[in-house]
Coordinates of C-alpha atoms and ligand atoms in Angstrom, one line a residue:
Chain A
X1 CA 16.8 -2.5 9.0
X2 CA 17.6 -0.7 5.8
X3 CA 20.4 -1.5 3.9
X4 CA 22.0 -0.2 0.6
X5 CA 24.9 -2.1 -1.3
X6 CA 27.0 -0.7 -3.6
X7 CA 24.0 1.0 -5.1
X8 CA 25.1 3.3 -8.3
X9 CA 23.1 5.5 -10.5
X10 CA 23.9 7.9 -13.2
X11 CA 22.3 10.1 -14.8
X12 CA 22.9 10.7 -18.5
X13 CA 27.0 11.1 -18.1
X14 CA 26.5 11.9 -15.0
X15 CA 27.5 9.9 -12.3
X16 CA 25.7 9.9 -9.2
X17 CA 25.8 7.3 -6.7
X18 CA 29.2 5.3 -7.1
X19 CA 28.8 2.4 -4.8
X20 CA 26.7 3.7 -1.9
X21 CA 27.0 1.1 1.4
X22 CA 24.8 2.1 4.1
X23 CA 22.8 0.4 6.5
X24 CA 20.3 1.5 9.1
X25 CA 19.6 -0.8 12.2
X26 CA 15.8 -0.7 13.2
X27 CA 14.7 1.6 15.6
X28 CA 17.6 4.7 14.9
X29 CA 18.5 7.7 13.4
X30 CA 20.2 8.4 10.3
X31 CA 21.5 11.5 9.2
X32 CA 23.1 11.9 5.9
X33 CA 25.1 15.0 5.2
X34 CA 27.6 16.3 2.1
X35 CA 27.7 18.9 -0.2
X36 CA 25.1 20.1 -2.0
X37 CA 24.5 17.8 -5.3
X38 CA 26.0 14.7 -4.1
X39 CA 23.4 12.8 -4.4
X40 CA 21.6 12.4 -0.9
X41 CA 18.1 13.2 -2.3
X42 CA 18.4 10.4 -4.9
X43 CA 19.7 8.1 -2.2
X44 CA 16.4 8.4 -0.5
X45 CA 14.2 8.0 -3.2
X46 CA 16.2 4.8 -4.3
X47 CA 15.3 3.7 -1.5
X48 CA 11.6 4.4 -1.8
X49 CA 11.8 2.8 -5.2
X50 CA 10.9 6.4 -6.7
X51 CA 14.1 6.3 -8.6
X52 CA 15.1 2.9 -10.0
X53 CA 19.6 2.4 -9.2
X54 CA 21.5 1.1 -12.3
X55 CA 23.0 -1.6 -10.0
X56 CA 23.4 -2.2 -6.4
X57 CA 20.8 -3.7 -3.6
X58 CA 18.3 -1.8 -1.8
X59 CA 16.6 -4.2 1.0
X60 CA 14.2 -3.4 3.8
X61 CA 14.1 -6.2 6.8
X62 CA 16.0 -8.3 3.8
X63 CA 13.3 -7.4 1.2
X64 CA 14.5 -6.0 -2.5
X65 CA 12.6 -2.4 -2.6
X66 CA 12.1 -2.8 -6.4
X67 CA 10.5 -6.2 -6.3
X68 CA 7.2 -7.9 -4.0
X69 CA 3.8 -5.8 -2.9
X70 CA 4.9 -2.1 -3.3
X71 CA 1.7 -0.2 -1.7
X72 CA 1.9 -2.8 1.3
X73 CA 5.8 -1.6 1.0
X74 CA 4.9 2.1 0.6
X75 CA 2.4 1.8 3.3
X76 CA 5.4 1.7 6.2
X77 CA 6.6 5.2 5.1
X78 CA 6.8 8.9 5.5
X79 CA 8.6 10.8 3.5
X80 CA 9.1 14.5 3.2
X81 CA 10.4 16.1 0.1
X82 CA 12.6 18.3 0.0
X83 CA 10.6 20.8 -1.6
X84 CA 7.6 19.9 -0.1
X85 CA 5.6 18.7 -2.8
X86 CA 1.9 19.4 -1.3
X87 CA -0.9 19.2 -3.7
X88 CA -1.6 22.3 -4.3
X89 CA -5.0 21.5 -5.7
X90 CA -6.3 20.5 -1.7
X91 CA -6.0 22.5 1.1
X92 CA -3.6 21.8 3.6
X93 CA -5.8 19.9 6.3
X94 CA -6.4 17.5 3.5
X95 CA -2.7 17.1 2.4
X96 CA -1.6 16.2 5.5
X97 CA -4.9 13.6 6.1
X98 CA -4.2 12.0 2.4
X99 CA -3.5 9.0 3.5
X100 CA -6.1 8.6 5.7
X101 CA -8.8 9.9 3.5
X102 CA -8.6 7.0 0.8
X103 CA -7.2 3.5 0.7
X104 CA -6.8 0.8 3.2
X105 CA -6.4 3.7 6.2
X106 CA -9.2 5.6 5.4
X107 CA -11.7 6.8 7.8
X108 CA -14.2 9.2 8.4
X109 CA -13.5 13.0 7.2
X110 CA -14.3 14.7 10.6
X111 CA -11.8 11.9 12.6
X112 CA -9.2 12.5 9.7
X113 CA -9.6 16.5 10.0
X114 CA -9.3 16.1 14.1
X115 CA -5.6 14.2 13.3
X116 CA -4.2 16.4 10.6
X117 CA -5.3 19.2 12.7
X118 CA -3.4 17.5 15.6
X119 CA -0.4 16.9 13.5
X120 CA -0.3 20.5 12.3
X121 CA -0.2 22.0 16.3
X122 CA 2.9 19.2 16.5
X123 CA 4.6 21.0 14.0
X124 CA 3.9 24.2 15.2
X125 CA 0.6 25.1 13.3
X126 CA -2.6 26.7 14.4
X127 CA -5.8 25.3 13.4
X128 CA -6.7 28.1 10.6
X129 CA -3.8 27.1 8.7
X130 CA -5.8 23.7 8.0
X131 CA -8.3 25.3 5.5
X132 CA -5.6 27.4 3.5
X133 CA -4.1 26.2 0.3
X134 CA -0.7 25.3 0.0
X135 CA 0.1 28.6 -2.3
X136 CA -1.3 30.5 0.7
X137 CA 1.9 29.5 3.3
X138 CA 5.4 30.6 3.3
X139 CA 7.9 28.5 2.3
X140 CA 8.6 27.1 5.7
X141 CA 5.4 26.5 7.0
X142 CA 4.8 24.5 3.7
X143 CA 8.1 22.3 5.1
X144 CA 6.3 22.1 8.6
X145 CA 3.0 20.7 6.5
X146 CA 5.0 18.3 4.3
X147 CA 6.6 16.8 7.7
X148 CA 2.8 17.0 9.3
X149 CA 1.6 15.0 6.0
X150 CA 5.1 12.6 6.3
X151 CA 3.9 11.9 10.6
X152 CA 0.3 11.6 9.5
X153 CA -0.1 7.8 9.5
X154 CA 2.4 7.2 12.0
X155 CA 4.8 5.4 9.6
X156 CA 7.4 3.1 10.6
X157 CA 10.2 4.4 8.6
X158 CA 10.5 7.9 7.9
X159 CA 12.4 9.8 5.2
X160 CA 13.0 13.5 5.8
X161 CA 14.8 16.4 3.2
X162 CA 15.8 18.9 4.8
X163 CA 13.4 18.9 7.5
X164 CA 15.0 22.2 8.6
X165 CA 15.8 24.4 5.8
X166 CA 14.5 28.1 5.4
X167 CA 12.9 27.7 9.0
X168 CA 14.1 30.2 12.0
X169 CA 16.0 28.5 15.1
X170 CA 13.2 28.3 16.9
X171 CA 10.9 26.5 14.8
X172 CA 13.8 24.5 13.8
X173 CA 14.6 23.1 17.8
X174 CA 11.0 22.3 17.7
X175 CA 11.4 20.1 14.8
X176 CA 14.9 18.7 15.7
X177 CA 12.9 17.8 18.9
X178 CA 9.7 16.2 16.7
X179 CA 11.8 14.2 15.0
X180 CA 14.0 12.8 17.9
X181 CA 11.1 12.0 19.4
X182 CA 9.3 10.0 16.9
X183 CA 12.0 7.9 16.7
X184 CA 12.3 7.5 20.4
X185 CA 8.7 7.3 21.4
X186 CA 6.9 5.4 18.6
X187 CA 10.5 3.4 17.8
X188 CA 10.7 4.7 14.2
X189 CA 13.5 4.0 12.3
X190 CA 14.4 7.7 10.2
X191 CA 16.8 8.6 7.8
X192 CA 17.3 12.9 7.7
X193 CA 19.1 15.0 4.9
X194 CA 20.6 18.0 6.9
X195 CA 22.8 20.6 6.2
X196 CA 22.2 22.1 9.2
X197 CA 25.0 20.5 11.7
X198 CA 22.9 21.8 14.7
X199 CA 20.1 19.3 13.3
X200 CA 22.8 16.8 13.1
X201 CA 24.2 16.8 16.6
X202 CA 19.9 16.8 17.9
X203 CA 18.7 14.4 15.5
X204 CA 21.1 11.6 15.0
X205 CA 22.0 8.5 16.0
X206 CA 24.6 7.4 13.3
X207 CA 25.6 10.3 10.3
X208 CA 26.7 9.4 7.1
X209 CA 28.7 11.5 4.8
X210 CA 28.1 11.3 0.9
X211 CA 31.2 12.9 -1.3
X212 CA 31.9 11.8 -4.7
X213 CA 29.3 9.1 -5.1
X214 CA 30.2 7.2 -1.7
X215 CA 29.6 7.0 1.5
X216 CA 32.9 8.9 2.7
X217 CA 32.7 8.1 6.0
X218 CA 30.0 6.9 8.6
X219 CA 30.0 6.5 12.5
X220 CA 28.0 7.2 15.9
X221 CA 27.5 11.0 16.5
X222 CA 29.5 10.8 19.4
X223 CA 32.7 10.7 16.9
X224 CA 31.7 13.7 14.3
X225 CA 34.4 15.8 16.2
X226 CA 37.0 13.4 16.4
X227 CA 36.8 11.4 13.7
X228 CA 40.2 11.7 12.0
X229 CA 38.8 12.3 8.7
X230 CA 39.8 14.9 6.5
X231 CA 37.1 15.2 4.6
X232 CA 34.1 15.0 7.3
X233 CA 36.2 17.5 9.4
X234 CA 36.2 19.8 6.4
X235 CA 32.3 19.7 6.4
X236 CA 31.8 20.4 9.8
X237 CA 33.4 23.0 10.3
X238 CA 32.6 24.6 6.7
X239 CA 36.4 25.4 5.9
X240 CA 36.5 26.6 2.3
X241 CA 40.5 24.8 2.8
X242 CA 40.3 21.6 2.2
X243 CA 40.5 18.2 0.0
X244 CA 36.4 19.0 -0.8
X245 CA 36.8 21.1 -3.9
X246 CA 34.3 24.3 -3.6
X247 CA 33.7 24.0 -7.4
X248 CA 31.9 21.0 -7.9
Chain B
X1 CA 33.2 12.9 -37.6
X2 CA 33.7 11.2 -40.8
X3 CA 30.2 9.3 -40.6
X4 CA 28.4 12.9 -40.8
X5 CA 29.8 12.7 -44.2
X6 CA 28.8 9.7 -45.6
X7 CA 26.2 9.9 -48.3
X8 CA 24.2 7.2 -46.1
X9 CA 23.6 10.4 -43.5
X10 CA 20.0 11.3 -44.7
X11 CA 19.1 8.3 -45.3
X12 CA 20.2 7.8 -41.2
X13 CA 18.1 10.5 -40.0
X14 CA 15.4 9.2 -41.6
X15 CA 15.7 5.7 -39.6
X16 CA 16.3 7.4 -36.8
X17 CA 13.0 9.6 -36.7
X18 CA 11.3 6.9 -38.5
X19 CA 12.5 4.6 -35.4
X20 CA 12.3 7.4 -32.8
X21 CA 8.2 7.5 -33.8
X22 CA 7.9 3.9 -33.7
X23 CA 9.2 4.0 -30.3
X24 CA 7.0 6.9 -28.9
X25 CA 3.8 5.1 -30.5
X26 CA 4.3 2.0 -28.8
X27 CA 5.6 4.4 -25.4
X28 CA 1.9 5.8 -25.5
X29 CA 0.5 2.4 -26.6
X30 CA 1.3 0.9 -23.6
X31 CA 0.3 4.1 -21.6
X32 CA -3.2 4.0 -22.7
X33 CA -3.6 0.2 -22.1
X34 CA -2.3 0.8 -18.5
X35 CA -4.7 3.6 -18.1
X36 CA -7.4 1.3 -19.6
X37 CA -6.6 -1.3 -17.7
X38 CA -6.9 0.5 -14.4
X39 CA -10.5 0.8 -15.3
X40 CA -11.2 -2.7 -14.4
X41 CA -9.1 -2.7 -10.7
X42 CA -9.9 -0.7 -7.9
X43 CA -9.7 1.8 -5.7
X44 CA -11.5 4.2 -7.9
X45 CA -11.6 8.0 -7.6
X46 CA -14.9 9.2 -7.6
X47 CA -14.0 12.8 -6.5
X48 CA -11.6 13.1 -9.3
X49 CA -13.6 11.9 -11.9
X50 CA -16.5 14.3 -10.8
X51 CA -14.1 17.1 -11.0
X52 CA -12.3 16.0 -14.4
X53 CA -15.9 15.8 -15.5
X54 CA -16.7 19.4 -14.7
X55 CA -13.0 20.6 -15.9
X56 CA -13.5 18.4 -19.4
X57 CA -17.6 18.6 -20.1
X58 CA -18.9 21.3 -18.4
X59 CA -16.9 24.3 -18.9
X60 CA -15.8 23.1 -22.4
X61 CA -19.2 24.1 -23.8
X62 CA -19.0 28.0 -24.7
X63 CA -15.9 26.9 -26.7
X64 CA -17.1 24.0 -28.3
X65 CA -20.7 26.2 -28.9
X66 CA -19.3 29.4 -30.3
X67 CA -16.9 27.0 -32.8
X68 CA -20.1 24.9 -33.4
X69 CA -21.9 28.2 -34.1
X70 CA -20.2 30.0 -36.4
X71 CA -19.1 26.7 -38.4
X72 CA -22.9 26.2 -38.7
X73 CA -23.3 29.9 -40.2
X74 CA -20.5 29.8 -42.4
X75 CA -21.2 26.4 -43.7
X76 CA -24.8 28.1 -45.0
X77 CA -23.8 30.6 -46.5
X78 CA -20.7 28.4 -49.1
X79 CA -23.1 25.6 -49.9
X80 CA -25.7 28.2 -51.0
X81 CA -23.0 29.9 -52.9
X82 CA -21.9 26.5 -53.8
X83 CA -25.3 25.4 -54.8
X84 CA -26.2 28.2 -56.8
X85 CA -23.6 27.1 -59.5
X86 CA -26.1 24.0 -60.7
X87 CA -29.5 25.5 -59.1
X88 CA -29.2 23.4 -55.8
X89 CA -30.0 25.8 -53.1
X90 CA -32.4 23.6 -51.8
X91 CA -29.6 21.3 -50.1
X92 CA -28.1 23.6 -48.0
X93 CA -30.6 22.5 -44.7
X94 CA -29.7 18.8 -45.5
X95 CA -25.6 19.1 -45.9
X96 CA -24.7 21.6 -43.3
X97 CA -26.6 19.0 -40.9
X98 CA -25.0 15.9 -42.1
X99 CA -21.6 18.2 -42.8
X100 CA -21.9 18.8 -39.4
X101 CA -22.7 16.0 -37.7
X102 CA -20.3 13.8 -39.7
X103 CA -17.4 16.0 -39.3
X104 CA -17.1 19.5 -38.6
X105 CA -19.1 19.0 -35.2
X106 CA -16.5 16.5 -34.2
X107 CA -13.2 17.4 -35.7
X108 CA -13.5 21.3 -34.9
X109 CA -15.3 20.1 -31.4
X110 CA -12.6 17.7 -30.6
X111 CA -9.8 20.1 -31.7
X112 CA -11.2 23.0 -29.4
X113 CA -10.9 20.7 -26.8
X114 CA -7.5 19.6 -27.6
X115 CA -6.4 23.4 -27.5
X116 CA -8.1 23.6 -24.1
X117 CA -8.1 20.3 -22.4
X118 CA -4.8 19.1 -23.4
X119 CA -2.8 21.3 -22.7
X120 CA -4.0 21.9 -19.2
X121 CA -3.9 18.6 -18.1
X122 CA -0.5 18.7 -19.4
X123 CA 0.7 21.6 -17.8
X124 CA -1.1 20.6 -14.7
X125 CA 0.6 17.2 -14.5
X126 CA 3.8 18.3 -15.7
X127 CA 3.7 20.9 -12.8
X128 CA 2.9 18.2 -10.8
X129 CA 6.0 15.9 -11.6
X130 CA 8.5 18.9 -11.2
X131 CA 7.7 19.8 -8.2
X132 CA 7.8 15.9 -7.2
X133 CA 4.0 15.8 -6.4
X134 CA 3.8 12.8 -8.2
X135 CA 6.3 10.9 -6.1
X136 CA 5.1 12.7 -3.4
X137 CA 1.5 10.3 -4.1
X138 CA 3.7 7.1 -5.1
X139 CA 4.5 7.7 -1.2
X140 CA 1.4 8.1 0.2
X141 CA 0.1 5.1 -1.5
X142 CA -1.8 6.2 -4.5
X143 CA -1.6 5.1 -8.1
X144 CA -0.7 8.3 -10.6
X145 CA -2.4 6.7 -13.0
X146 CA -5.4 5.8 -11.1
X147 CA -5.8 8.8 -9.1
X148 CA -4.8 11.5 -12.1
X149 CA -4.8 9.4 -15.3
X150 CA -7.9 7.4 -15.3
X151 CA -10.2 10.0 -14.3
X152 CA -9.3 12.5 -17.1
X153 CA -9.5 10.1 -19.5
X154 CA -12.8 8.2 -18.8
X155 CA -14.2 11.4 -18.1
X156 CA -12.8 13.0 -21.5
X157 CA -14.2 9.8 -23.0
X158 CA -17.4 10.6 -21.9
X159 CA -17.9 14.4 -22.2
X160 CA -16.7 15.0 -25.7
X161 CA -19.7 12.9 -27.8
X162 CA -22.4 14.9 -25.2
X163 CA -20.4 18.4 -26.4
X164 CA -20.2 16.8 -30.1
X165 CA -24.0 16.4 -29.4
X166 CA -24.5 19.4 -28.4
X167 CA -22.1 21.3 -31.1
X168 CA -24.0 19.7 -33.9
X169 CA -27.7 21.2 -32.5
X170 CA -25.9 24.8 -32.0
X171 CA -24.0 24.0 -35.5
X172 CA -27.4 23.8 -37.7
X173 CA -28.9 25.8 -35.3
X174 CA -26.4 28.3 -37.1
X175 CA -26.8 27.4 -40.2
X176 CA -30.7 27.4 -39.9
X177 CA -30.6 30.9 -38.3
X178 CA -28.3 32.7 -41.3
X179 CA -30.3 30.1 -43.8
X180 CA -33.6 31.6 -42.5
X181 CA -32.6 35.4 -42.1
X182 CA -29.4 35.8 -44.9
X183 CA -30.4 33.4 -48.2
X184 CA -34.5 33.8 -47.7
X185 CA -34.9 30.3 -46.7
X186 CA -38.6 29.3 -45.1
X187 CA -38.0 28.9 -41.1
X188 CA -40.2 25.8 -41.1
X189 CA -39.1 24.5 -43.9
X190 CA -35.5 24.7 -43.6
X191 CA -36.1 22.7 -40.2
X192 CA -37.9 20.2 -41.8
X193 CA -35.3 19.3 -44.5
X194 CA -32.9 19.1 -41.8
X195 CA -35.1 16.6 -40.0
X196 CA -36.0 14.5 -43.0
X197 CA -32.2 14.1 -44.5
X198 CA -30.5 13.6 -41.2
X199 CA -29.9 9.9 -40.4
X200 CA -29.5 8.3 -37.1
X201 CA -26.1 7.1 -38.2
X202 CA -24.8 10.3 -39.1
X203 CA -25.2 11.6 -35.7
X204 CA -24.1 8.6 -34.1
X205 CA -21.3 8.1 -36.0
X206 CA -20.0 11.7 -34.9
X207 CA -20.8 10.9 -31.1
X208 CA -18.2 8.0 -31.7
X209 CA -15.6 10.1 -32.9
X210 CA -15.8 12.4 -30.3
X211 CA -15.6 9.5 -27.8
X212 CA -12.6 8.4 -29.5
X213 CA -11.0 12.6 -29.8
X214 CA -12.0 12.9 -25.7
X215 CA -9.8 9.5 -25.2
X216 CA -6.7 11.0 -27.5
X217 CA -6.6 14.4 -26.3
X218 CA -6.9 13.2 -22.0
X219 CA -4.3 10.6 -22.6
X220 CA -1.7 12.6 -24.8
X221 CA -2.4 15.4 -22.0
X222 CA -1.5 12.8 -19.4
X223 CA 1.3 11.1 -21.2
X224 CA 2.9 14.4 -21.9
X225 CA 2.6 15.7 -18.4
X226 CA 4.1 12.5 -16.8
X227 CA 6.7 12.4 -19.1
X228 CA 7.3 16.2 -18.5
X229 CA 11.0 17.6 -17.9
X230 CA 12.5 19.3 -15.2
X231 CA 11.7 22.9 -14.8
X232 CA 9.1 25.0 -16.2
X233 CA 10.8 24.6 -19.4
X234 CA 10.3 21.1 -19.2
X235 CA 6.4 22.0 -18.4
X236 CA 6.2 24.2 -21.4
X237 CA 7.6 21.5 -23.7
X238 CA 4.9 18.9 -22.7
X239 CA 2.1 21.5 -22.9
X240 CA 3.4 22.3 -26.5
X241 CA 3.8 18.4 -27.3
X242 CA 0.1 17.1 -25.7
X243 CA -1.8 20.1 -27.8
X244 CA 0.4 19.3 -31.4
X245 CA 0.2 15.3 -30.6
X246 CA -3.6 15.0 -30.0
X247 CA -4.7 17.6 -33.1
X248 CA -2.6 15.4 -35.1
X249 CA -4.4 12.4 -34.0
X250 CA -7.2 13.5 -34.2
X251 CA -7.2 14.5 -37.4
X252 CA -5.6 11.0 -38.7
X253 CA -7.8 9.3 -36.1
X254 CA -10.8 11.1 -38.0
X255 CA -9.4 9.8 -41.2
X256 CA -9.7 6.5 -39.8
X257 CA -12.9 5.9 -38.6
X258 CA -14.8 8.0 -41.3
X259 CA -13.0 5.1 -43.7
X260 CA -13.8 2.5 -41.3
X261 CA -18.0 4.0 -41.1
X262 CA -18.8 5.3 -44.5
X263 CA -16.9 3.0 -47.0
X264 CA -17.9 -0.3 -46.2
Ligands
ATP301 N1 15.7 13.2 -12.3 C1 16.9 13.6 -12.5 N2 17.4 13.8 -13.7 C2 18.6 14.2 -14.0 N3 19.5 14.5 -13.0 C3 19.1 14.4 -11.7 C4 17.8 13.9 -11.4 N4 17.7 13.9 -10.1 C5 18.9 14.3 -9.6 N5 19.8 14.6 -10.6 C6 21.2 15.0 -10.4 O1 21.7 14.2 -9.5 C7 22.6 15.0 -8.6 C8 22.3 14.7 -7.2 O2 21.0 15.3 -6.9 P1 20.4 15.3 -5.5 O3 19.1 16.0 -5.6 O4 20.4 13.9 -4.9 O5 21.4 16.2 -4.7 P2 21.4 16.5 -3.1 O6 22.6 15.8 -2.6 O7 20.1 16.2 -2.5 O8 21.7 18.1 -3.1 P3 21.1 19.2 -2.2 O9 21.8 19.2 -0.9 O10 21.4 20.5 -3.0 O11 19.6 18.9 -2.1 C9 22.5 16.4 -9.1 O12 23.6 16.7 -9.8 C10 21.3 16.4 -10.0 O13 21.5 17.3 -11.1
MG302 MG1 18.5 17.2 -1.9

């Protein structure tokens, strides 16, 4: 259970979060959508600690994020970034095996190679791609690696920017279908950044809508389409009309 | 708008930058005692190190040795010319090794290394941070500082005295060679008044500056690159600040210990 309360962060003048109230039940699937620059990124790396709120409560099964052992903390997630963020000083076999090539997971090289390689076919990746660098792979196959490296250790809670973006709709059903099932099968509880409402409607147990520094409105995907609300309607249907100003 | 007018403004802007420094030294301060620190609590990074080691020591040395080289040469030939004023030719073997090991082997070794060193840790890191690598490692469970900090610096630590070592043998080997074939000076000879007048201490002293110079120019590369901006603006900023930060250091930092060693 993850749960954010009235979490607020500025940067400089600039006012991100405004009170963000969220909460996650074990075990489901979040997706958070809203225009671009509202703030979901930094929502997610509050809640990874990675960026620190000015006020507010972040807890995880009723622990505060920012205060107790952070690597045992650290240890129950995955997280992809939105831009991928690989090392692009290791080739991509080891990226996605980081984890379990040092620290309290490590193991041997060749039984860490045979997972990250395993990882890799999940999201879509033949086994040559494992010994290219990073700068070597298109932008979407670098996505596909950063999820691979996000799945390696079979994390409990997983964070996921934009799993889908600048990937073609096939590659992107296959990873709609990746996630939904690591949060089915192995009973991980995720939290997805998505502008892609296809994603939305395949990924999600509950959505969340972030617009103007709150959570605007959240629910069961079941009511996206009739929700009653102005705003999320707008969104979904990408109206240019609307009360979301397309100057922001 | 009526406080940018007050005669009290300069004297403002000079608390402010005389506070803003104050600040940033006790910023880094407490950057190097956390990388320190990590020294004494594992995990370790063995690879890293190894690699930092190669980066730092290794392919430092034609810089450091062509610097060393020609310093050595030119040193020759001004205190001849120097000399020559009050018929002391005869020192030239014995100051170009002490003037070099003292100082010129470590100051001009250590700011070669600056020039190089820094600013591609910097750059390096700073990339790093932009494009969110570095939270991208808080995630996976890895110390920054352990797993990119620490390794740099211990192993800039290390590798600068061997390159100052090595420098100062290429630096009188300089001076020897335009000693011996430009101002008529005996091969042997020369040699053997660089032998006789050269201390222990003056060779060790410079090894111990260029531990110190190896520890300023890996942190302020790490500090800068950590600290980096957003964008490859913000890259090129830290780069800039690391090089100017650690010659600056090093040059008060030189100041410092050769008062601290030779005027007790
Ligand atoms: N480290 C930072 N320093 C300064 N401003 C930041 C920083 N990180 C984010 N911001 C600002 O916070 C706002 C929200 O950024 P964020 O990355 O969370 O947007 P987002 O909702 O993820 O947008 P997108 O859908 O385009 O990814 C932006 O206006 C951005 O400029
Ligand atoms: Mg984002």
């Amino acid at each position: 259970m993850i749960e954010l309360t009235d979490v607020h962060k500025s940067f400089g003048s600039k006012h991100v979060l405004r009170g963000v109230d969220l909460s996650i039940p074990k075990g489901t699937s979040m997706v958070i959508i809203g225009g671009s620059g509202t703030g979901k990124s930094v929502t997610l790396k509050c809640v990874l600690g990675l960026v620190r709120p000015d006020s507010g409560q972040i807890t995880v099964d009723g622990n505060d994020v920012n205060t107790g052992d952070r690597d045992a903390f650290l240890a129950r997630f995955g997280m992809l970034f939105q831009g991928g963020a690989l090392f692009d000083s290791l080739p991509v076999w080891q990226n996605v095996a980081f984890r379990l090539l040092r620290g309290a997971l490590k193991r041997p090289k060749a039984e860490a190679r045979e997972i990250a390689i395993e990882k890799l076919r999940r999201v879509g990746l033949t086994p040559e791609t494992a010994d290219l660098f990073p700068a070597e792979l298109s932008g979407g196959m670098q996505k596909r690696v950063g999820l691979a490296r996000a799945i390696a250790a079979e994390p409990e809670i997983i964070f996921f920017d934009e799993p889908t973006t600048g990937l073609d709709p096939i590659m992107a059903g296959v990873i709609n279908e990746l996630i939904r099932e690591i949060v089915t099968e192995m009973g991980a509880t995720a939290m997805t950044i998505t502008h892609d409402m296809s994603s939305v409607r395949a990924i999600a147990d509950n959505v969340a809508m972030l617009h103007d520094g709150v959570i605007k409105w959240t629910g069961p995907v079941s009511r996206l389409d009739d929700s009653g609300d102005p705003y999320l309607d707008q969104f979904i249907h990408g109206r240019a009309e609307g009360p979301i100003e397309a100057v922001r | 708008m009526s406080r940018a007018l007050s005669p009290a403004t300069p004297l403002a802007a000079v608390g402010r930058s005389v506070l803003g420094t104050l600040a940033m030294i006790g910023r880094v301060s407490r950057f190097a005692g956390e990388t320190v620190s990590h020294l004494f609590r594992p995990p370790f990074y063995a690879r890293e190190f190894l690699h930092a080691l190669v980066q730092i020591g290794w392919l430092s040395l034609p810089v450091v040795g062509l610097t060393a080289l020609f310093t050595g040469g030119a040193l020759a030939l001004q205190i001849y010319a120097g000399g020559a004023r009050f018929n002391a030719e005869s020192v030239v073997p014995s100051i170009v090794a002490i003037g070099m090991a003292r100082e010129l082997g470590p100051v001009l070794g250590g700011l070669m290394v600056a020039a190089r060193v820094a600013s591609s840790i910097a750059a390096e890191i700073g990339t790093m941070k932009v494009t969110e690598q570095i939270d991208a490692l808080v995630t996976l469970s890895t110390n920054p500082m352990k797993y990119l900090t620490l390794p740099r610096v211990l192993a800039a630590t290390l590798a600068v005295p061997v390159l100052v070592g090595v420098g100062d043998a290429i630096g009188i080997m300089g001076g020897w060679a335009v000693g011996v074939s430009r101002l008529d000076f005996n091969a042997a000879v020369y040699l053997k008044n660089t032998i006789d007048f050269l201390e222990t201490w003056d060779v060790v002293s410079g090894l111990i500056k260029g531990a110190a110079f190896g520890f300023i120019v890996a942190t302020m590369g790490c500090y800068y690159g950590m600290n980096s901006g957003r964008g490859a603006q913000g890259v090129g900023r830290a780069t800039k600040s690391a090089v100017v930060a650690a010659s600056v250091l090093i040059l008060a930092a030189n100041y410092v210990l050769t008062e601290l060693f030779f005027t007790a």
